mmCIF file of C-alpha atoms in Angstrom:
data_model
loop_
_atom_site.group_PDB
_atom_site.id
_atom_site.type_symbol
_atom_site.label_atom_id
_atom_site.label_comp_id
_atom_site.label_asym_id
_atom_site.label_seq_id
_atom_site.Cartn_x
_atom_site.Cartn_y
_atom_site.Cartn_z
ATOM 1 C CA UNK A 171 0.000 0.000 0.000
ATOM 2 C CA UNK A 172 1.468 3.686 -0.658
ATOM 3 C CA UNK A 173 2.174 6.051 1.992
ATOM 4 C CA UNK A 174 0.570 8.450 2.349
ATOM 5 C CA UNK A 175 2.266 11.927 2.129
ATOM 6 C CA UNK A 176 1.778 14.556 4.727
ATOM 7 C CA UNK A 177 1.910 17.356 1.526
ATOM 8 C CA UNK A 178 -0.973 15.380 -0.160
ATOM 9 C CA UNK A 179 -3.820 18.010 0.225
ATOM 10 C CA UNK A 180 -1.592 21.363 0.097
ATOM 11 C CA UNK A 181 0.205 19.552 -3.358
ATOM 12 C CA UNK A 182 -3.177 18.264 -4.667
ATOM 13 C CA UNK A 183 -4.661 21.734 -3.768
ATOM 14 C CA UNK A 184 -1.474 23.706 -6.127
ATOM 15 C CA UNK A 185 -1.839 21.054 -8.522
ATOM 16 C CA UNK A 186 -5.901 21.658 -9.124
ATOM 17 C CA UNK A 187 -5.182 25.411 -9.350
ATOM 18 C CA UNK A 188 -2.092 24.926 -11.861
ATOM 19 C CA UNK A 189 -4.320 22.847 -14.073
ATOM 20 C CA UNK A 190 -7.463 24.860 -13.746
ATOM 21 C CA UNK A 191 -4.911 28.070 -15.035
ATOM 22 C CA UNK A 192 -3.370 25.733 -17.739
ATOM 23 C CA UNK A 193 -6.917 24.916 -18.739
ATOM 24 C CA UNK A 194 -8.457 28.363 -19.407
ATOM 25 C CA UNK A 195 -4.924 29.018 -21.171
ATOM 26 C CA UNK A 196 -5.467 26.232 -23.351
ATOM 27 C CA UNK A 197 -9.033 27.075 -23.776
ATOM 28 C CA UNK A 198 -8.271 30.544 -25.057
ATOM 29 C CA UNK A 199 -5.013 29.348 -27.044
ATOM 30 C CA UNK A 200 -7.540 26.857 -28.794
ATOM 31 C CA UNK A 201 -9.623 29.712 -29.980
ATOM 32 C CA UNK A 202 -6.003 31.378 -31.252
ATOM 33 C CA UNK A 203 -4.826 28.490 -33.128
ATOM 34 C CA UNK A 204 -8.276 27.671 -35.002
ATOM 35 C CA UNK A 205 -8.338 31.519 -36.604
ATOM 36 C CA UNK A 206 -4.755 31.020 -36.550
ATOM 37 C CA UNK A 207 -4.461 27.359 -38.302
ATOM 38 C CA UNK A 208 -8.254 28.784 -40.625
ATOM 39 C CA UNK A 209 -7.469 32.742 -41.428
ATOM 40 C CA UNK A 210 -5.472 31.367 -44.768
ATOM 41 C CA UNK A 211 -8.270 29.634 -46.189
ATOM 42 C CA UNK A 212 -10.929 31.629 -44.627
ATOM 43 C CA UNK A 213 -9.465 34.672 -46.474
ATOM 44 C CA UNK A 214 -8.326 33.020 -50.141
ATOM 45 C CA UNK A 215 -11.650 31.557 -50.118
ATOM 46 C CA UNK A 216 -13.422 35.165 -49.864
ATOM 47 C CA UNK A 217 -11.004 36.755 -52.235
ATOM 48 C CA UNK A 218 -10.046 34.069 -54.827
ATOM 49 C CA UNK A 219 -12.433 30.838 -54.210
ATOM 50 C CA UNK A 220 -12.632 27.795 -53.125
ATOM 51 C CA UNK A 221 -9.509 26.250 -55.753
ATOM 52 C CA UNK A 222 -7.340 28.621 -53.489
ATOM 53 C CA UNK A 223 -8.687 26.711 -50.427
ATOM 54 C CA UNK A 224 -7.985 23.298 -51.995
ATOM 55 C CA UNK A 225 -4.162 24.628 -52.733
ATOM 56 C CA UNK A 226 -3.988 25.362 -48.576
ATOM 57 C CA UNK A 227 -5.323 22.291 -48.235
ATOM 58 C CA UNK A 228 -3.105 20.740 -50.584
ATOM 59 C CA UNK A 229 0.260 21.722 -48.522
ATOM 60 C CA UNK A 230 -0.630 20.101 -45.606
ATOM 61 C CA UNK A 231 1.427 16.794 -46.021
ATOM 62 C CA UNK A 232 4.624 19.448 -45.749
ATOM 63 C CA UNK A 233 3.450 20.945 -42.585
ATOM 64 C CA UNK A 234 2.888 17.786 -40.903
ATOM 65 C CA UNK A 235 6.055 16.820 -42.024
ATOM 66 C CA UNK A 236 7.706 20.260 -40.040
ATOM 67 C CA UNK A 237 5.108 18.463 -37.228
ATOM 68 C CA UNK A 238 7.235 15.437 -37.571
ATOM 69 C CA UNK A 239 10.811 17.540 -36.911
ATOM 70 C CA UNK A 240 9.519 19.769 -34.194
ATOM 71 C CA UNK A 241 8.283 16.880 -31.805
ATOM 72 C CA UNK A 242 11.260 14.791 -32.669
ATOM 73 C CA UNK A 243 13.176 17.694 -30.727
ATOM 74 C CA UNK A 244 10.712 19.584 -28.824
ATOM 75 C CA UNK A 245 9.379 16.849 -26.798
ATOM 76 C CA UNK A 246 11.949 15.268 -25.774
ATOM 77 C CA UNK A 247 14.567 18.029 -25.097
ATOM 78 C CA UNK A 248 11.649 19.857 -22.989
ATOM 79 C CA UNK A 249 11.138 16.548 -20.949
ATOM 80 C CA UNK A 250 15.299 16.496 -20.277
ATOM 81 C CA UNK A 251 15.034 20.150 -19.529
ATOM 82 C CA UNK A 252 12.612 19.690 -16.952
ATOM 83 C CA UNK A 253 14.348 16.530 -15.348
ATOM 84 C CA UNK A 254 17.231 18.713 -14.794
ATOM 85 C CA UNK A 255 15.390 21.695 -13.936
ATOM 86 C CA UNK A 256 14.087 19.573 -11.506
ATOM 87 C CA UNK A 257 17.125 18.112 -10.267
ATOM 88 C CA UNK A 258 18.720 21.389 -9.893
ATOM 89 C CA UNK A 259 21.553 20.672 -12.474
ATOM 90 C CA UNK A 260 21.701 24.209 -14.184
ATOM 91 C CA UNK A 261 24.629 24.085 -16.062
ATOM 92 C CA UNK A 262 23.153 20.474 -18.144
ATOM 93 C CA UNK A 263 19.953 22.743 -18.441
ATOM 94 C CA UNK A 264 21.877 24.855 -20.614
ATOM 95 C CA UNK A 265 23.890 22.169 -22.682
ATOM 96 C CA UNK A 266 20.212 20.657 -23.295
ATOM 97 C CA UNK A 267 19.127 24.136 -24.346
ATOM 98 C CA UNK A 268 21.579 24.594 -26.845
ATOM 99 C CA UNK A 269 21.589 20.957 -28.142
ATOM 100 C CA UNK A 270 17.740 21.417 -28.588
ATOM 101 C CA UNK A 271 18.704 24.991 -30.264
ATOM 102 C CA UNK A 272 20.836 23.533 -32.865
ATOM 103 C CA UNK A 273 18.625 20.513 -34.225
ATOM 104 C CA UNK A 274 15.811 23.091 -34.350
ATOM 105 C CA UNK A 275 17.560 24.832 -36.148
ATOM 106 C CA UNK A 276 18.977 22.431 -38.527
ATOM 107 C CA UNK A 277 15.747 20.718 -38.763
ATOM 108 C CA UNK A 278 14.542 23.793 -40.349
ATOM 109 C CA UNK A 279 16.837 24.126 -42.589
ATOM 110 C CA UNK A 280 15.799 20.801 -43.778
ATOM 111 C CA UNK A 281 12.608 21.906 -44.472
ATOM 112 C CA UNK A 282 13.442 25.098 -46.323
ATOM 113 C CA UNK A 283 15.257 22.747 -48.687
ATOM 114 C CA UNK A 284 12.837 19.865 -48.997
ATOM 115 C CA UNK A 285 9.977 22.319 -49.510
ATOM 116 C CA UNK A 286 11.978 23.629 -52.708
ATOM 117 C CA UNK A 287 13.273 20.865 -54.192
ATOM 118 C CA UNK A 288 10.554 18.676 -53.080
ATOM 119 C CA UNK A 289 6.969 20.302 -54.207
ATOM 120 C CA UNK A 290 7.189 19.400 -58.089
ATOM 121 C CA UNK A 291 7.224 16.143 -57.733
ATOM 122 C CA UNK A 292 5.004 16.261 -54.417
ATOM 123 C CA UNK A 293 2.570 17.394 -57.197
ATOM 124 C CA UNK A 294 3.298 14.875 -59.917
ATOM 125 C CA UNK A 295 2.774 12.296 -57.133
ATOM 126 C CA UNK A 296 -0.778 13.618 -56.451
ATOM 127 C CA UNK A 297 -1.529 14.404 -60.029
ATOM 128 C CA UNK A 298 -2.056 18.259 -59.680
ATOM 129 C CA UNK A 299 -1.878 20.285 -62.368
ATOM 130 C CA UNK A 300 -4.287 23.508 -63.347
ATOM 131 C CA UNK A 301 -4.953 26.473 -61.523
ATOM 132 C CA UNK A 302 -4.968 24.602 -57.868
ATOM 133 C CA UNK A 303 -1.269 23.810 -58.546
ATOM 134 C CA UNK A 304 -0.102 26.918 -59.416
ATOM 135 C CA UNK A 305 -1.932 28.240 -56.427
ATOM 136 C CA UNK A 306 -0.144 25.617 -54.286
ATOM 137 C CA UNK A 307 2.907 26.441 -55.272
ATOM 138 C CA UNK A 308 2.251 30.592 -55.085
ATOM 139 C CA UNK A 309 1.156 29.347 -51.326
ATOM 140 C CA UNK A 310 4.612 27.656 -51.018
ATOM 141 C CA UNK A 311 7.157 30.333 -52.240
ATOM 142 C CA UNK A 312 7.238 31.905 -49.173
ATOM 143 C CA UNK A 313 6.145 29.563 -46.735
ATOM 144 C CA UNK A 314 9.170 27.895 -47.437
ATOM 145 C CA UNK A 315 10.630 30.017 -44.792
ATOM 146 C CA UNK A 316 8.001 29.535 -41.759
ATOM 147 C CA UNK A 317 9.191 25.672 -42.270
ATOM 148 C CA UNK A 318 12.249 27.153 -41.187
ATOM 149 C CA UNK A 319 11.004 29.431 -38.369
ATOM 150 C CA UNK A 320 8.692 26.280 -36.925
ATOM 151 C CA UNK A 321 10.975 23.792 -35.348
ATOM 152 C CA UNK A 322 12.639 26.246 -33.384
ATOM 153 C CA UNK A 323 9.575 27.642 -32.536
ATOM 154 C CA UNK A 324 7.766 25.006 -31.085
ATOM 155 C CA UNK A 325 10.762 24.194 -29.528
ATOM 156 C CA UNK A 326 11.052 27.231 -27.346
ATOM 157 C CA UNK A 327 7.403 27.016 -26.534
ATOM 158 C CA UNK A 328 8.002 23.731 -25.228
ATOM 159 C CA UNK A 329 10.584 24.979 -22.573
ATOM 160 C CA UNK A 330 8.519 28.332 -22.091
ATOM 161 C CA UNK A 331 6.097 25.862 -20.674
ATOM 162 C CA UNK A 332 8.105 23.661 -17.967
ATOM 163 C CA UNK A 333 9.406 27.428 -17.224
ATOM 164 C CA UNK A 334 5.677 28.344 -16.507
ATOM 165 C CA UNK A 335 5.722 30.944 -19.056
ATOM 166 C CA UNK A 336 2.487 29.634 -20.932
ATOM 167 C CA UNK A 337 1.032 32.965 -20.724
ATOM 168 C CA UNK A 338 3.705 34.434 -22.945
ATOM 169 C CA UNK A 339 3.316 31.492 -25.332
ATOM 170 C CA UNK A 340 -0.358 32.604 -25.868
ATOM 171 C CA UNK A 341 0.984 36.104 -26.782
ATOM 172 C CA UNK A 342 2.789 34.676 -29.211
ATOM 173 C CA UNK A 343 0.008 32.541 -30.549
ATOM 174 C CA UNK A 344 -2.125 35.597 -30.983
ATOM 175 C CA UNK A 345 0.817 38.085 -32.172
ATOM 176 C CA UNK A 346 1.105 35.200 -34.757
ATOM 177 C CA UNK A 347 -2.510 35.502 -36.052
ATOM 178 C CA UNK A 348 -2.695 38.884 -35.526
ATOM 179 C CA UNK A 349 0.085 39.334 -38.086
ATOM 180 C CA UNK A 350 -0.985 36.936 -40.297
ATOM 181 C CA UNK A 351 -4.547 38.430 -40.198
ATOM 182 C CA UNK A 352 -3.634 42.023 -41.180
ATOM 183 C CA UNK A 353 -1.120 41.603 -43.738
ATOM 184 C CA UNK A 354 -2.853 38.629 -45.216
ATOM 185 C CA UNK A 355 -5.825 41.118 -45.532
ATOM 186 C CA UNK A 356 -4.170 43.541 -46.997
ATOM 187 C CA UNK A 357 -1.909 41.417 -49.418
ATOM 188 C CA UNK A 358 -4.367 39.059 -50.713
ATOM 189 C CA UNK A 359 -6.518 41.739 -52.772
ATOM 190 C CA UNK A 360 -3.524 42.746 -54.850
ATOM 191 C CA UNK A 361 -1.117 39.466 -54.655
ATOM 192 C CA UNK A 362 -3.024 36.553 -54.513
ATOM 193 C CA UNK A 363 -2.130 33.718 -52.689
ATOM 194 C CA UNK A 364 1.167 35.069 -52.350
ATOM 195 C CA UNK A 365 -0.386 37.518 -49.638
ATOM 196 C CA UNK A 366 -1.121 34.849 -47.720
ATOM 197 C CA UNK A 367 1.896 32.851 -47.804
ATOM 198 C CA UNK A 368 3.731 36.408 -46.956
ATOM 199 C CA UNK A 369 1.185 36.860 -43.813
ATOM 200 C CA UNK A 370 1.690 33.547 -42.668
ATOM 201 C CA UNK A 371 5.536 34.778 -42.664
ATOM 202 C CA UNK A 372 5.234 37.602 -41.119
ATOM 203 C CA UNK A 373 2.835 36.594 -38.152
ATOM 204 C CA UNK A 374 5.207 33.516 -37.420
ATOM 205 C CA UNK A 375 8.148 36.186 -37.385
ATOM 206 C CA UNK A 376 6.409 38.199 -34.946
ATOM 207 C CA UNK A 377 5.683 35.037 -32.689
ATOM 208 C CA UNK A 378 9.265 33.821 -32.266
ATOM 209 C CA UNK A 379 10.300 37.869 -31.412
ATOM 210 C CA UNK A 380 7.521 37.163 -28.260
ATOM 211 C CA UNK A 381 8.940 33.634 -27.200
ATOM 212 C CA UNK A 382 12.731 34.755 -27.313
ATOM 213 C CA UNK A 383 12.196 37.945 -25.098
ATOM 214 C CA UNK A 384 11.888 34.713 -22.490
ATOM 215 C CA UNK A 385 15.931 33.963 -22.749
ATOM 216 C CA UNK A 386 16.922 37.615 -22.496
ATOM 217 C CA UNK A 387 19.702 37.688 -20.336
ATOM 218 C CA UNK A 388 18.286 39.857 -17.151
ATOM 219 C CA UNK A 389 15.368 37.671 -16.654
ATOM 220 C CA UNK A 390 16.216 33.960 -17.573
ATOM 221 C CA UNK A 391 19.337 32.081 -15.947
ATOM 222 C CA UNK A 392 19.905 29.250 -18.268
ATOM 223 C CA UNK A 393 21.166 31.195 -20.794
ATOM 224 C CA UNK A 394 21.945 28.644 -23.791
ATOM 225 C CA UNK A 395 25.096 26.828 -24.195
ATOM 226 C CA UNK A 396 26.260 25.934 -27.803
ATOM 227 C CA UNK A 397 26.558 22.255 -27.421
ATOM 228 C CA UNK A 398 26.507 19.174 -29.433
ATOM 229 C CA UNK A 399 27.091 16.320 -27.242
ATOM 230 C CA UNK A 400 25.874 12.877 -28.940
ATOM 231 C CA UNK A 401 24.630 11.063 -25.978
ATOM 232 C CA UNK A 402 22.169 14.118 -25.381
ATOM 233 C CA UNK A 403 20.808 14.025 -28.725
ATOM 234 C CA UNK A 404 20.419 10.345 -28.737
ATOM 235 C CA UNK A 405 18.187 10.958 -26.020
ATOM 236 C CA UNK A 406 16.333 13.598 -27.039
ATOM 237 C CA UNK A 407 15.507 11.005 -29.741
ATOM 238 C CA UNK A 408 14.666 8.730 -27.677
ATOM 239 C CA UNK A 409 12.258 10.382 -26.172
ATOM 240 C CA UNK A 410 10.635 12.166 -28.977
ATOM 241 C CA UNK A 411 10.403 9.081 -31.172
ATOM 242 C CA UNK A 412 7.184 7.620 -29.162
ATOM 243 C CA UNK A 413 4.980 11.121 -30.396
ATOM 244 C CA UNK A 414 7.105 11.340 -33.616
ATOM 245 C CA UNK A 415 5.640 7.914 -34.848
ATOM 246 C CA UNK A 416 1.962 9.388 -33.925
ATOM 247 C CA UNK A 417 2.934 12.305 -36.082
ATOM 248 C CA UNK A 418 4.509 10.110 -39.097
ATOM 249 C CA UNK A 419 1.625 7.939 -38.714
ATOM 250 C CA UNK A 420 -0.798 11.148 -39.154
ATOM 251 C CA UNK A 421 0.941 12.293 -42.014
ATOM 252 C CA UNK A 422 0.938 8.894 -43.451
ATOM 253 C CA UNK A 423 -2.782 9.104 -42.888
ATOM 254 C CA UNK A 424 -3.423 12.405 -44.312
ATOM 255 C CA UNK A 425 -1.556 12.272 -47.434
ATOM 256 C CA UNK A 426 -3.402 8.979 -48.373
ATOM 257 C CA UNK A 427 -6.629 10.372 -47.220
ATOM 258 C CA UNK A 428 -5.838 13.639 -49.453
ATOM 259 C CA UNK A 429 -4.320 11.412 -52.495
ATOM 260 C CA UNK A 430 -7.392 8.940 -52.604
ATOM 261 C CA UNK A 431 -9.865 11.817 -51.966
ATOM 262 C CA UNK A 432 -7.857 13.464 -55.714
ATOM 263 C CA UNK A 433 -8.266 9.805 -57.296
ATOM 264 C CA UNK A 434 -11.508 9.039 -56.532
ATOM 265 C CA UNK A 435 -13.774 12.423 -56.009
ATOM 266 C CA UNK A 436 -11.394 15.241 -58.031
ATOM 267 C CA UNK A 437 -8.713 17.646 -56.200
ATOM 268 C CA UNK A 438 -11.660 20.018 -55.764
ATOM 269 C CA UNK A 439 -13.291 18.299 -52.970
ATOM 270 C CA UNK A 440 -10.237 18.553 -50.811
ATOM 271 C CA UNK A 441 -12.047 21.867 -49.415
ATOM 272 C CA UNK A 442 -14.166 19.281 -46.946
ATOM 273 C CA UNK A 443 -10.542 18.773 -45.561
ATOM 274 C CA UNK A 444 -10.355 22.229 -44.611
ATOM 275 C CA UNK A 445 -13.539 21.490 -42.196
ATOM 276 C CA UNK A 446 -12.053 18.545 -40.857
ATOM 277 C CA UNK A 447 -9.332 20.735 -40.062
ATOM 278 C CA UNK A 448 -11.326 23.049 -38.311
ATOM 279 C CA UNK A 449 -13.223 20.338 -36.663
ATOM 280 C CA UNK A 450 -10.031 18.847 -35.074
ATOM 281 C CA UNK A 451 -8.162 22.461 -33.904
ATOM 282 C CA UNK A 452 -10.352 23.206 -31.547
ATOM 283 C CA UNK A 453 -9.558 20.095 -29.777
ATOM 284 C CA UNK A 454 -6.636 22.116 -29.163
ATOM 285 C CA UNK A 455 -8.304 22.700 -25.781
ATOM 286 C CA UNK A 456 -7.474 19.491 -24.590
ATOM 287 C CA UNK A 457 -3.712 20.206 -24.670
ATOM 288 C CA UNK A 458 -2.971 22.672 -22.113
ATOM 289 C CA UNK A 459 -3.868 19.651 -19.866
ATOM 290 C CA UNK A 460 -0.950 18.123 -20.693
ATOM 291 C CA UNK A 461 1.177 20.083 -21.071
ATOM 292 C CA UNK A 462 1.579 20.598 -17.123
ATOM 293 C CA UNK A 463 2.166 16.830 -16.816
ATOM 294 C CA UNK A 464 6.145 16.814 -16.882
ATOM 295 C CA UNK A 465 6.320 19.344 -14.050
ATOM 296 C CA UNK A 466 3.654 17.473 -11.975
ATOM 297 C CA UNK A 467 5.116 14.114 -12.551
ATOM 298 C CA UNK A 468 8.333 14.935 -11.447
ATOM 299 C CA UNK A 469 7.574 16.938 -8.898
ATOM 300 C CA UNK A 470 5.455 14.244 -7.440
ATOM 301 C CA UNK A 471 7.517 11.598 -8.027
ATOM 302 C CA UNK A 472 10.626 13.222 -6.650
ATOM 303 C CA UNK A 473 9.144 13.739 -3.257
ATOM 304 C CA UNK A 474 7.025 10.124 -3.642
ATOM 305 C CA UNK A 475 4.101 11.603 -3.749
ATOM 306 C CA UNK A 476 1.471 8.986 -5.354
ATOM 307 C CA UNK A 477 -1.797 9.113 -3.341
ATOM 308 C CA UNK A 478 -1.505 13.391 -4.953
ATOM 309 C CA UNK A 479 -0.458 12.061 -8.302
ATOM 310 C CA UNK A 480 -3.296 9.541 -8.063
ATOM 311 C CA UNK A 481 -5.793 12.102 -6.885
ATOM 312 C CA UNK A 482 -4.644 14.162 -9.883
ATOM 313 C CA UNK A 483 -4.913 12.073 -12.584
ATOM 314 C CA UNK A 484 -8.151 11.185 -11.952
ATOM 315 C CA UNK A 485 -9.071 14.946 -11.238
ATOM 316 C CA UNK A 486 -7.635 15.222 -14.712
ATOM 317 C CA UNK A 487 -9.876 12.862 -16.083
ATOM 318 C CA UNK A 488 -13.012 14.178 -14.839
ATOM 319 C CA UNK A 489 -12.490 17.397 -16.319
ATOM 320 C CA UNK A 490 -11.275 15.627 -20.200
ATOM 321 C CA UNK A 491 -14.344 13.935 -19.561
ATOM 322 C CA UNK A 492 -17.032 16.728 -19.065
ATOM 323 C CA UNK A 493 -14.957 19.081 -21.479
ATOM 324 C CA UNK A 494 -15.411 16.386 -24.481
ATOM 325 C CA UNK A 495 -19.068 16.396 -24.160
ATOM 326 C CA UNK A 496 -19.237 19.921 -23.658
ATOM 327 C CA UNK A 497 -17.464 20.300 -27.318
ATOM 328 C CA UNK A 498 -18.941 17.602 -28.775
ATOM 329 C CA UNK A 499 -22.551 19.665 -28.190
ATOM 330 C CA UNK A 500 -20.922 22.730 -29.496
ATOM 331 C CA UNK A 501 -19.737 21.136 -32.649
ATOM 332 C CA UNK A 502 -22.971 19.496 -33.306
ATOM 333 C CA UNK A 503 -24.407 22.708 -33.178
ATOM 334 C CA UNK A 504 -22.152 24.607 -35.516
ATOM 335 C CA UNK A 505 -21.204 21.987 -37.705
ATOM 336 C CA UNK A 506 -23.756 23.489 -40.390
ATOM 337 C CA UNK A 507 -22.066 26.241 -40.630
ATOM 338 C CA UNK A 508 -18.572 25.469 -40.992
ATOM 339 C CA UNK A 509 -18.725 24.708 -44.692
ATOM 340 C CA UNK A 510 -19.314 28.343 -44.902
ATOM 341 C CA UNK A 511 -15.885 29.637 -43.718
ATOM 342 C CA UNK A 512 -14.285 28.184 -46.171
ATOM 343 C CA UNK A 513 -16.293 29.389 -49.115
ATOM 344 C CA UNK A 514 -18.041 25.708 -50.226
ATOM 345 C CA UNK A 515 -21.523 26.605 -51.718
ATOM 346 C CA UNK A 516 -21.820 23.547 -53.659
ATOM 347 C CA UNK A 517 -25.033 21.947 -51.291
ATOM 348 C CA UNK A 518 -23.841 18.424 -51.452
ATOM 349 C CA UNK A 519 -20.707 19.570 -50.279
ATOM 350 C CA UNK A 520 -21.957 21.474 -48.024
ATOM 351 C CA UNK A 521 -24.457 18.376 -46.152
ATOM 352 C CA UNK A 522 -20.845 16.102 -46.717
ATOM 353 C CA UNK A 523 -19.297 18.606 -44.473
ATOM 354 C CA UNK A 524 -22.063 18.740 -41.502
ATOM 355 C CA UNK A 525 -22.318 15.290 -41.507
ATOM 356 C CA UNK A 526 -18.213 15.157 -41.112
ATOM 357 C CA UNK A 527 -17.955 17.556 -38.723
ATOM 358 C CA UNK A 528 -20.055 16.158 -36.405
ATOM 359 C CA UNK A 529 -17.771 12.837 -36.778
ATOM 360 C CA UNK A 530 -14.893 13.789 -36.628
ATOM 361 C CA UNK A 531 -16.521 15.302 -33.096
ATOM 362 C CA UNK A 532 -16.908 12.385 -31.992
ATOM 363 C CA UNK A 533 -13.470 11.285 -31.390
ATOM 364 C CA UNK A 534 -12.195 14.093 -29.253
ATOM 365 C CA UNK A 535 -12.766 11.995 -25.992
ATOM 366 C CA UNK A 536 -9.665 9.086 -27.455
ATOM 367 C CA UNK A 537 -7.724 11.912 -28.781
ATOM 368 C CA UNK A 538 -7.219 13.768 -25.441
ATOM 369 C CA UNK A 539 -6.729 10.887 -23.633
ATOM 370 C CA UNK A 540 -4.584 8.913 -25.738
ATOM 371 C CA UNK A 541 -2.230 12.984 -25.936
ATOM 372 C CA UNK A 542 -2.822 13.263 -21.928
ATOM 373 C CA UNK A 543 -1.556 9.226 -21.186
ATOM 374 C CA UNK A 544 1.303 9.574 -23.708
ATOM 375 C CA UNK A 545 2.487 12.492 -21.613
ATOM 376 C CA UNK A 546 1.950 10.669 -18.214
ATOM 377 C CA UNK A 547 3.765 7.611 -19.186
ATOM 378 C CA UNK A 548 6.585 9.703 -20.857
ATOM 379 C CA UNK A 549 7.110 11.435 -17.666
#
């Protein structure tokens, strides 16, 4: 039987507040990334129609790929970063900040290359060719460059979140859309797609400015150390490989979803992916939840705390519970109008994307879950 720890109610008591703050963060950063992750389309739809919505649509495969590099490094450089945060070793913190740093980094530079050199026949693959692929490729040109911003992006959120510093990583998330929003605006009437592809840019410029004002030098005492060791990275791999196979696995999915969906129904009905998308960002909710997992666990843990960590997982539960039916209701509701946003006016279309909407709804509850368990047993 576990012992029961004298700090169980005070830690339990912390613990609820922490995850009740990380859940109205989450809440609010789920509304951020849906305009965020939907202004594109939302916009070229409006202004150019729905073959411009198809091209966004199109890309995706590339920025789940970017999805694949930035957990590969993120997650498991942010879990080492809080182990030693946690363990007090400061000067490690900093060689695992810089290792982290540098893949980033280099991971984006991958991406800025295979973008380029990798779209033509990314295209010839999926047997684009008309209007929707030069669109796609207008949408590329300069989003070829927030591949490269990404990685180190989501990287630094990462660590801004064992630091606490969620808050500022919602800033950025908004500063991010915000930017997008207004230029996008602005740019699309005269250049097309282009102006979107340059908003995207700029708003993803403005959110990395936000994150790194964490590491100046006057507030923040791990101050990066340039550092390459191979035993680090070979655990940061480590631990990133368990979500990196989820996100291979979902880009395996969606490219074969988006490549049959071309075969069999015509490249034009990729808009009803842009719903789906929609559909499954604001389950985005869900992830502030666990993202306060590694500092519980090993706080817990460290001072053999079970009967709080108990207590709080199934706290945790509760709440992933009651929040999934909440949203599934909401999405039932609005699912008629989603079609809407991104300019489909075709009425079979439009009933295909209700009636997938309120599916895709339904899975929320295993999603969360399955992100919130992964987390647990990582930590």
């Amino acid at each position: 039987m576990l012992k029961k720890n004298s700090n169980n109610n005070s830690g339990t008591y912390l613990a609820r507040t922490k995850i009740r703050r990380m859940i109205f963060i989450s809440s609010l950063e789920a509304v951020v990334m849906i305009i965020m992750e939907t202004t594109d389309r939302v916009l070229l739809g409006h202004y150019i129609g729905a073959d411009a919505v198809s091209a966004a649509v199109l890309i995706e495969p590339f920025l789940m790929l970017c999805n694949v590099f930035q957990v590969l490094v993120s997650k498991g450089t942010s879990i080492l970063y809080a182990r030693c945060v946690g363990n007090y070793e400061n000067e490690k913190s900093k060689k695992i900040l810089g290792t982290g740093a540098t893949l980033a980094f280099a991971f984006g530079i991958a991406m800025l290359i295979i973008t380029f050199l990798g779209n033509e026949a990314f295209f010839e693959i999926n047997n684009i060719h008309g209007v929707i692929r030069v669109y796609a490729k207008q949408y590329l040109s300069f989003f070829g460059f927030v591949f490269l911003i990404m990685p180190l992006l989501d990287f630094m959120s990462e660590i801004l979140y064992v630091d606490g510093d969620e808050t500022k990583v919602l800033f950025s998330n908004i500063a991010s859309i915000i930017g997008n929003l207004i230029f996008s605006f602005f740019l699309i009437p005269y250049l097309g797609v282009y102006g979107a592809s340059i908003g995207s840019l700029i708003g993803s410029i403005l959110a990395l400015a936000i994150v790194l004002t964490h590491f100046i030098p006057k507030k923040y005492h791990f101050i990066p150390t340039i550092n390459f060791v191979k035993s680090d990275v070979l655990e940061i791999f480590k631990i990133g490989t368990t979500e990196t196979v989820d996100e291979v696995l979902d880009l395996l999915f969606v490219f074969l979803l988006n490549f049959f969906v071309i075969r069999l129904f015509g490249v034009d009905y990729l808009a009803l992916m842009a719903v789906v998308d929609i559909v499954y960002g604001l389950m985005a909710f869900g992830l502030g939840i666990s993202e306060t997992l590694p500092i519980l666990c090993l706080s817990y843990r460290s001072d053999k705390n079970y009967d709080a960590l108990k207590t709080i997982m199934r706290y945790v539960i509760r709440i992933i519970i009651a929040l999934s039916v909440i949203y599934v209701c909401v999405v039932w509701i609005i699912a008629p109008y989603l079609p809407d946003l991104v300019s489909i006016t075709d009425p079979a279309m439009k009933i295909l994307g209700k009636n997938i909407s309120r599916l895709t709804a339904l899975s929320v509850l295993s999603v969360i879950l399955y992100e919130f368990l992964l987390e647990y047993y990582m930590n």
